[in-house]
Amino acid sequence: MGDIIVIQFATLDGVVSDPDGRWGTGHGGWAFRHGPGPVSGDKFRLGARMEQGVQLYGRRTWEHFAQLWPEREGSFAAQMNAVPKRVATTTGIDAAAWSNSASIDGDPVAWAADERTRRDVVVIGSLSLVRTLAAADVVDEYRLITFPTIAGAGERLFAPGARADFRFSVVEPVEAGAFTVLRRDR
């Protein structure tokens, strides 16, 4: 049995939207103000979970990553390109754009809940998908790298009015940010 694990970059004020500035928002690009170190390699400490699990994306995040990762080099890029990737979308994807990718059929909550009976499901970015999974109470763990930045505007990880209790499993420094694992007690 696996877990549904959400990984996100976040600011001190909880903003997760537009970390690389690709959407052109006034608050975007905050993750890369600290150089490439905090956003390179397995900073989320997934290790074997990355190799044995499956990544789940929303379509827009997958499309962006499919433009970046296939051309990157190094051991982490090889791992990102090799891992199975699934995309929650109603419009479809060009699966050939990024190796080991496929769209999922039907409800992403049901798919993720079923998939976690066999392996870990790692959700990268994809805020609307994350919020859908959170609203269904199927997220087991949030792994965050929090940057020492106040964005002042932007979408926050947790939807307004959403309540949940977590316990801190890990809190440690990572480059220019802090790596935190928040685990649900069930």
Coordinates of N, CA and C in Angstrom, one line a residue:
M1 N 0.8 -1.2 0.0 CA 0.0 0.0 0.0 C 0.9 1.2 0.0
G2 N 0.5 2.2 -0.7 CA 1.2 3.5 -0.8 C 0.5 4.6 -0.2
D3 N 1.1 5.8 -0.5 CA 0.5 7.1 0.0 C 0.3 8.0 -1.2
I4 N -0.6 8.9 -1.0 CA -0.8 10.0 -1.9 C 0.0 11.2 -1.3
I5 N 1.0 11.6 -2.0 CA 2.0 12.6 -1.5 C 2.0 13.8 -2.5
V6 N 1.7 14.9 -1.9 CA 1.7 16.2 -2.7 C 3.0 16.9 -2.4
I7 N 3.7 17.3 -3.5 CA 4.9 18.1 -3.3 C 4.7 19.4 -3.9
Q8 N 5.2 20.5 -3.2 CA 5.0 21.8 -3.6 C 6.1 22.7 -3.2
F9 N 6.4 23.7 -3.9 CA 7.2 24.9 -3.5 C 6.2 25.9 -2.9
A10 N 6.5 26.5 -1.8 CA 5.6 27.5 -1.2 C 6.4 28.7 -0.7
T11 N 5.7 29.8 -0.6 CA 6.3 31.0 0.1 C 5.9 31.0 1.6
L12 N 6.5 31.9 2.3 CA 6.2 32.0 3.7 C 4.7 32.3 4.0
D13 N 4.1 33.0 3.0 CA 2.7 33.3 3.2 C 1.8 32.3 2.5
G14 N 2.4 31.1 2.1 CA 1.6 30.0 1.6 C 1.3 30.0 0.2
V15 N 1.8 30.9 -0.6 CA 1.6 31.0 -2.0 C 2.3 29.8 -2.7
V16 N 1.6 29.1 -3.6 CA 2.3 28.1 -4.4 C 2.2 28.3 -5.9
S17 N 1.4 29.3 -6.3 CA 1.2 29.6 -7.7 C 2.4 30.4 -8.3
D18 N 2.7 30.0 -9.6 CA 3.7 30.6 -10.4 C 5.1 30.7 -9.8
P19 N 5.6 29.6 -9.3 CA 6.9 29.7 -8.6 C 8.1 30.0 -9.6
D20 N 7.9 29.7 -10.9 CA 9.0 30.0 -11.9 C 8.7 31.2 -12.7
G21 N 7.5 31.8 -12.6 CA 7.2 33.0 -13.3 C 6.6 32.7 -14.7
R22 N 6.4 31.5 -15.1 CA 5.9 31.1 -16.4 C 4.5 31.7 -16.8
W23 N 3.7 32.0 -15.8 CA 2.4 32.5 -16.0 C 2.3 34.0 -16.1
G24 N 3.5 34.7 -15.8 CA 3.6 36.1 -16.0 C 2.8 36.9 -15.0
T25 N 2.5 36.3 -13.8 CA 1.8 37.1 -12.8 C 2.8 38.1 -12.1
G26 N 2.2 39.0 -11.4 CA 3.0 40.0 -10.7 C 3.8 39.4 -9.6
H27 N 3.4 38.3 -9.0 CA 4.0 37.7 -7.9 C 4.9 36.5 -8.3
G28 N 4.9 36.1 -9.5 CA 5.6 34.9 -10.0 C 7.1 35.0 -10.0
G29 N 7.8 33.9 -10.1 CA 9.2 33.7 -10.2 C 9.9 33.7 -8.9
W30 N 9.2 33.6 -7.8 CA 9.8 33.7 -6.5 C 10.7 32.5 -6.1
A31 N 10.5 31.3 -6.7 CA 11.4 30.2 -6.3 C 12.8 30.3 -6.9
F32 N 12.9 31.0 -8.1 CA 14.2 31.1 -8.7 C 15.0 32.3 -8.3
R33 N 14.4 33.1 -7.5 CA 15.2 34.3 -6.9 C 16.3 33.8 -6.0
H34 N 16.3 32.5 -5.6 CA 17.3 32.0 -4.7 C 18.3 31.1 -5.4
G35 N 18.3 31.2 -6.8 CA 19.2 30.3 -7.6 C 18.6 29.0 -7.8
P36 N 19.3 28.2 -8.6 CA 18.8 26.9 -9.0 C 18.9 25.8 -8.0
G37 N 19.8 26.0 -7.0 CA 20.0 24.9 -5.9 C 18.8 24.4 -5.3
P38 N 17.9 25.3 -4.8 CA 16.7 24.7 -4.1 C 15.7 24.0 -4.9
V39 N 15.8 24.1 -6.2 CA 14.8 23.5 -7.1 C 15.5 22.4 -8.0
S40 N 16.7 21.9 -7.6 CA 17.3 20.9 -8.4 C 17.5 19.6 -7.6
G41 N 17.5 18.5 -8.3 CA 17.6 17.2 -7.6 C 16.4 16.8 -6.8
D42 N 16.6 15.8 -6.0 CA 15.5 15.2 -5.2 C 15.4 16.0 -3.9
K43 N 15.1 17.2 -3.9 CA 15.0 18.0 -2.7 C 13.8 17.6 -1.8
F44 N 12.8 16.9 -2.4 CA 11.7 16.5 -1.6 C 11.9 15.2 -0.9
R45 N 13.1 14.6 -1.1 CA 13.5 13.4 -0.4 C 12.6 12.2 -0.7
L46 N 12.2 12.0 -1.9 CA 11.3 10.9 -2.3 C 12.1 9.6 -2.5
G47 N 13.3 9.6 -2.9 CA 14.1 8.4 -3.0 C 13.4 7.3 -3.7
A48 N 13.3 6.2 -3.1 CA 12.7 5.0 -3.7 C 11.3 5.2 -4.0
R49 N 10.6 6.1 -3.3 CA 9.2 6.3 -3.6 C 9.1 6.9 -5.1
M50 N 10.1 7.6 -5.5 CA 10.1 8.1 -6.8 C 10.2 7.0 -7.9
E51 N 11.1 6.1 -7.6 CA 11.4 5.0 -8.5 C 10.2 4.0 -8.6
Q52 N 9.6 3.7 -7.4 CA 8.6 2.7 -7.4 C 7.2 3.2 -7.5
G53 N 7.0 4.5 -7.4 CA 5.6 5.1 -7.5 C 5.3 5.6 -8.8
V54 N 4.3 6.4 -8.9 CA 3.8 7.0 -10.1 C 3.6 8.5 -9.8
Q55 N 3.9 9.3 -10.8 CA 3.6 10.8 -10.6 C 2.3 11.1 -11.3
L56 N 1.6 12.0 -10.6 CA 0.3 12.4 -11.1 C 0.3 13.9 -11.3
Y57 N -0.1 14.3 -12.5 CA -0.1 15.8 -12.8 C -1.5 16.2 -13.3
G58 N -1.7 17.5 -13.1 CA -2.8 18.1 -13.9 C -2.2 18.4 -15.3
R59 N -3.1 18.6 -16.3 CA -2.7 18.8 -17.6 C -1.7 20.0 -17.8
R60 N -2.0 21.1 -17.3 CA -1.1 22.3 -17.5 C 0.3 22.1 -17.0
T61 N 0.4 21.6 -15.8 CA 1.7 21.3 -15.2 C 2.4 20.3 -16.0
W62 N 1.7 19.2 -16.4 CA 2.4 18.2 -17.2 C 2.9 18.8 -18.5
E63 N 2.1 19.6 -19.2 CA 2.5 20.2 -20.4 C 3.8 21.0 -20.3
H64 N 3.8 21.8 -19.2 CA 5.0 22.6 -18.9 C 6.2 21.7 -18.6
F65 N 6.1 20.7 -17.8 CA 7.2 19.8 -17.5 C 7.6 19.0 -18.7
A66 N 6.7 18.7 -19.6 CA 7.0 17.9 -20.8 C 7.9 18.7 -21.8
Q67 N 7.8 20.1 -21.6 CA 8.7 20.9 -22.4 C 10.1 21.0 -21.8
L68 N 10.2 20.8 -20.5 CA 11.5 21.0 -19.8 C 12.3 19.8 -19.6
W69 N 11.7 18.7 -19.1 CA 12.4 17.6 -18.6 C 13.1 16.7 -19.6
P70 N 12.4 16.4 -20.8 CA 13.1 15.5 -21.7 C 14.5 15.9 -22.2
E71 N 14.7 17.2 -22.2 CA 16.0 17.7 -22.7 C 17.1 17.8 -21.6
R72 N 16.7 17.7 -20.3 CA 17.6 17.9 -19.2 C 18.5 16.6 -19.0
E73 N 19.7 16.9 -18.5 CA 20.6 15.8 -18.3 C 20.9 15.6 -16.8
G74 N 21.5 14.5 -16.5 CA 21.9 14.2 -15.1 C 21.1 13.1 -14.5
S75 N 21.4 12.6 -13.4 CA 20.8 11.4 -12.8 C 19.3 11.7 -12.4
F76 N 19.1 12.9 -11.8 CA 17.7 13.2 -11.4 C 16.8 13.4 -12.7
A77 N 17.3 14.0 -13.7 CA 16.6 14.2 -14.9 C 16.3 12.8 -15.5
A78 N 17.2 11.9 -15.5 CA 17.0 10.5 -16.0 C 15.9 9.9 -15.2
Q79 N 15.9 10.1 -13.9 CA 14.8 9.5 -13.1 C 13.5 10.1 -13.4
M80 N 13.4 11.4 -13.5 CA 12.2 12.1 -13.8 C 11.6 11.6 -15.2
N81 N 12.5 11.4 -16.1 CA 12.0 10.9 -17.4 C 11.6 9.5 -17.4
A82 N 12.2 8.7 -16.5 CA 11.9 7.2 -16.5 C 10.6 6.9 -15.7
V83 N 10.3 7.7 -14.7 CA 9.2 7.3 -13.8 C 7.9 7.3 -14.6
P84 N 6.9 6.5 -14.2 CA 5.6 6.5 -14.9 C 4.9 7.8 -14.5
K85 N 4.3 8.5 -15.5 CA 3.6 9.7 -15.3 C 2.2 9.6 -15.8
R86 N 1.2 10.1 -15.0 CA -0.2 10.0 -15.4 C -0.7 11.4 -15.3
V87 N -1.7 11.8 -16.1 CA -2.2 13.1 -16.2 C -3.7 13.1 -16.1
A88 N -4.2 13.9 -15.2 CA -5.7 14.1 -15.0 C -6.1 15.2 -16.0
T89 N -6.8 14.8 -17.0 CA -7.2 15.7 -18.1 C -8.5 15.2 -18.7
T90 N -9.3 16.2 -19.2 CA -10.5 15.8 -20.0 C -10.2 16.1 -21.4
T91 N -9.1 16.8 -21.7 CA -8.8 17.1 -23.1 C -7.8 16.3 -23.8
G92 N -7.1 15.4 -23.0 CA -6.1 14.5 -23.6 C -4.7 15.2 -23.6
I93 N -3.7 14.4 -23.9 CA -2.3 14.9 -24.0 C -1.6 14.2 -25.2
D94 N -0.5 14.8 -25.6 CA 0.4 14.1 -26.5 C 1.4 13.3 -25.7
A95 N 1.0 12.0 -25.4 CA 1.8 11.2 -24.5 C 3.3 11.0 -25.0
A96 N 3.5 11.2 -26.3 CA 4.9 11.1 -26.8 C 5.8 12.2 -26.5
A97 N 5.2 13.3 -25.9 CA 6.0 14.5 -25.6 C 6.9 14.3 -24.4
W98 N 6.6 13.3 -23.5 CA 7.4 13.0 -22.4 C 7.2 11.5 -22.1
S99 N 8.4 10.8 -22.0 CA 8.4 9.4 -21.9 C 7.5 8.9 -20.7
N100 N 7.0 7.7 -20.8 CA 6.2 7.0 -19.8 C 5.0 7.8 -19.3
S101 N 4.4 8.6 -20.2 CA 3.2 9.4 -19.8 C 2.0 8.8 -20.4
A102 N 0.9 9.0 -19.7 CA -0.5 8.6 -20.2 C -1.5 9.4 -19.5
S103 N -2.6 9.7 -20.1 CA -3.7 10.3 -19.4 C -4.5 9.2 -18.6
I104 N -5.2 9.6 -17.5 CA -6.0 8.7 -16.8 C -7.5 8.8 -17.2
D105 N -8.2 7.7 -17.1 CA -9.6 7.7 -17.4 C -10.4 8.0 -16.2
G106 N -11.4 8.8 -16.3 CA -12.4 9.0 -15.3 C -11.9 10.0 -14.2
D107 N -12.5 9.8 -13.0 CA -12.3 10.6 -11.8 C -10.9 10.5 -11.3
P108 N -10.2 11.6 -11.2 CA -8.8 11.5 -10.6 C -8.8 11.1 -9.2
V109 N -9.8 11.4 -8.4 CA -9.8 11.0 -7.0 C -9.9 9.5 -6.9
A110 N -10.8 8.9 -7.6 CA -11.0 7.5 -7.6 C -9.8 6.8 -8.1
W111 N -9.2 7.3 -9.2 CA -7.9 6.7 -9.8 C -6.8 6.8 -8.7
A112 N -6.6 7.9 -8.1 CA -5.5 8.0 -7.1 C -5.7 7.1 -5.9
A113 N -6.9 7.1 -5.4 CA -7.2 6.2 -4.3 C -7.0 4.8 -4.6
D114 N -7.4 4.4 -5.8 CA -7.2 3.0 -6.2 C -5.7 2.7 -6.4
E115 N -5.0 3.6 -7.1 CA -3.6 3.4 -7.4 C -2.8 3.3 -6.1
R116 N -3.1 4.1 -5.1 CA -2.3 4.0 -3.8 C -2.5 2.7 -3.1
T117 N -3.4 1.8 -3.5 CA -3.5 0.5 -2.9 C -2.3 -0.4 -3.4
R118 N -1.6 0.1 -4.5 CA -0.5 -0.6 -5.1 C 0.9 0.1 -4.9
R119 N 0.9 1.4 -5.0 CA 2.1 2.1 -4.9 C 1.8 3.6 -4.5
D120 N 2.9 4.3 -4.3 CA 2.8 5.7 -4.0 C 2.4 6.5 -5.2
V121 N 1.5 7.6 -5.0 CA 1.1 8.5 -6.0 C 1.7 9.8 -5.6
V122 N 2.6 10.4 -6.4 CA 3.2 11.7 -6.1 C 2.6 12.7 -7.0
V123 N 2.0 13.7 -6.4 CA 1.3 14.8 -7.1 C 2.2 16.0 -7.1
I124 N 2.6 16.4 -8.3 CA 3.6 17.5 -8.4 C 2.9 18.8 -8.9
G125 N 3.0 19.9 -8.2 CA 2.3 21.1 -8.6 C 0.8 20.9 -8.7
S126 N 0.2 21.3 -9.8 CA -1.2 21.0 -10.2 C -2.2 21.3 -9.1
L127 N -2.2 22.6 -8.8 CA -3.0 23.1 -7.6 C -4.5 22.7 -7.7
S128 N -5.1 22.8 -8.8 CA -6.6 22.4 -8.8 C -6.7 21.0 -8.5
L129 N -5.8 20.1 -9.1 CA -5.9 18.7 -8.8 C -5.6 18.4 -7.3
V130 N -4.6 19.1 -6.7 CA -4.3 19.0 -5.3 C -5.5 19.3 -4.5
R131 N -6.2 20.4 -4.8 CA -7.4 20.8 -4.0 C -8.5 19.8 -4.2
T132 N -8.7 19.2 -5.3 CA -9.7 18.2 -5.5 C -9.4 17.0 -4.6
L133 N -8.1 16.6 -4.6 CA -7.8 15.4 -3.8 C -7.9 15.8 -2.3
A134 N -7.5 17.0 -1.9 CA -7.6 17.4 -0.5 C -9.1 17.4 -0.1
A135 N -10.0 18.0 -0.9 CA -11.4 18.0 -0.6 C -12.0 16.7 -0.4
A136 N -11.5 15.7 -1.1 CA -11.9 14.3 -1.0 C -11.2 13.6 0.2
D137 N -10.3 14.3 0.9 CA -9.6 13.7 2.0 C -8.8 12.5 1.7
V138 N -8.1 12.5 0.6 CA -7.3 11.3 0.2 C -5.8 11.6 0.3
V139 N -5.4 12.9 0.5 CA -3.9 13.2 0.6 C -3.4 12.7 1.9
D140 N -2.3 12.0 1.9 CA -1.7 11.4 3.1 C -0.6 12.3 3.6
E141 N 0.1 13.0 2.7 CA 1.3 13.7 3.1 C 1.5 14.9 2.2
Y142 N 2.0 16.0 2.7 CA 2.4 17.2 2.0 C 3.9 17.3 2.2
R143 N 4.7 17.4 1.2 CA 6.1 17.7 1.3 C 6.3 19.1 0.7
L144 N 6.7 20.0 1.5 CA 6.9 21.4 1.0 C 8.3 21.9 1.2
I145 N 8.7 22.7 0.2 CA 9.9 23.5 0.3 C 9.4 24.9 0.4
T146 N 9.7 25.5 1.6 CA 9.2 26.9 1.8 C 10.3 27.8 1.7
F147 N 10.1 28.8 0.8 CA 11.1 29.8 0.4 C 11.0 31.0 1.3
P148 N 12.1 31.6 1.8 CA 12.0 32.8 2.6 C 11.6 34.0 1.9
T149 N 10.3 34.0 1.3 CA 9.8 35.1 0.5 C 8.3 35.2 0.9
I150 N 7.9 36.5 0.9 CA 6.5 36.8 1.0 C 6.0 37.2 -0.4
A151 N 5.2 36.5 -1.0 CA 4.7 36.8 -2.4 C 3.7 38.0 -2.3
G152 N 2.8 38.0 -1.3 CA 1.8 39.0 -1.1 C 0.6 38.8 -1.9
A153 N 0.6 37.9 -2.9 CA -0.5 37.6 -3.8 C -0.3 36.3 -4.4
G154 N -1.4 35.7 -4.9 CA -1.3 34.4 -5.5 C -2.1 33.3 -4.9
E155 N -2.2 32.2 -5.5 CA -3.0 31.1 -5.0 C -2.2 30.4 -3.9
R156 N -2.9 30.1 -2.8 CA -2.3 29.4 -1.7 C -2.6 27.9 -1.8
L157 N -1.8 27.1 -1.1 CA -1.9 25.7 -1.2 C -3.3 25.2 -0.7
F158 N -3.7 25.7 0.4 CA -5.0 25.2 1.0 C -6.1 26.2 0.6
A159 N -7.2 25.6 0.1 CA -8.3 26.5 -0.3 C -8.9 27.2 0.9
P160 N -9.4 28.5 0.7 CA -9.9 29.2 1.8 C -11.0 28.4 2.5
G161 N -11.0 28.4 3.8 CA -12.0 27.8 4.6 C -11.7 26.3 4.8
A162 N -10.7 25.7 4.1 CA -10.4 24.3 4.3 C -9.7 24.1 5.7
R163 N -10.1 23.1 6.4 CA -9.5 22.8 7.7 C -8.9 21.4 7.6
A164 N -7.8 21.2 8.3 CA -7.2 19.8 8.4 C -6.2 19.9 9.5
D165 N -5.9 18.8 10.1 CA -4.9 18.7 11.1 C -3.8 17.8 10.6
F166 N -2.5 18.2 10.9 CA -1.4 17.5 10.4 C -0.4 17.3 11.6
R167 N 0.6 16.5 11.4 CA 1.7 16.5 12.3 C 2.9 16.7 11.5
F168 N 3.9 17.4 12.1 CA 5.2 17.6 11.4 C 6.0 16.3 11.5
S169 N 6.4 15.7 10.4 CA 7.2 14.5 10.4 C 8.7 14.9 10.2
V170 N 8.9 15.9 9.4 CA 10.3 16.4 9.1 C 10.3 17.9 9.0
V171 N 11.2 18.5 9.6 CA 11.5 19.9 9.3 C 13.0 20.1 9.3
E172 N 13.5 20.5 8.2 CA 15.0 20.7 8.0 C 15.3 21.7 7.0
P173 N 16.5 22.3 7.0 CA 16.9 23.2 6.0 C 17.3 22.5 4.7
V174 N 17.0 23.2 3.6 CA 17.4 22.7 2.3 C 17.8 23.9 1.4
E175 N 19.1 24.1 1.2 CA 19.5 25.2 0.4 C 18.9 26.5 1.0
A176 N 18.2 27.3 0.1 CA 17.6 28.6 0.6 C 16.3 28.5 1.2
G177 N 15.8 27.2 1.4 CA 14.4 27.1 1.9 C 14.4 26.1 3.0
A178 N 13.2 25.8 3.5 CA 13.0 24.8 4.5 C 12.2 23.7 4.0
F179 N 12.6 22.4 4.2 CA 11.9 21.3 3.7 C 11.0 20.8 4.9
T180 N 9.8 20.6 4.7 CA 8.8 20.2 5.7 C 7.9 19.1 5.2
V181 N 7.7 18.1 6.0 CA 6.8 17.0 5.7 C 5.7 17.1 6.7
L182 N 4.5 17.3 6.2 CA 3.3 17.3 7.0 C 2.5 16.0 6.7
R183 N 2.2 15.3 7.7 CA 1.6 14.0 7.6 C 0.2 14.0 8.2
R184 N -0.7 13.4 7.5 CA -2.1 13.3 8.1 C -2.2 12.2 9.1
D185 N -2.8 12.4 10.2 CA -3.1 11.4 11.2 C -4.5 10.9 10.9
R186 N -4.6 9.6 10.6 CA -5.9 9.0 10.2 C -6.4 8.1 11.3

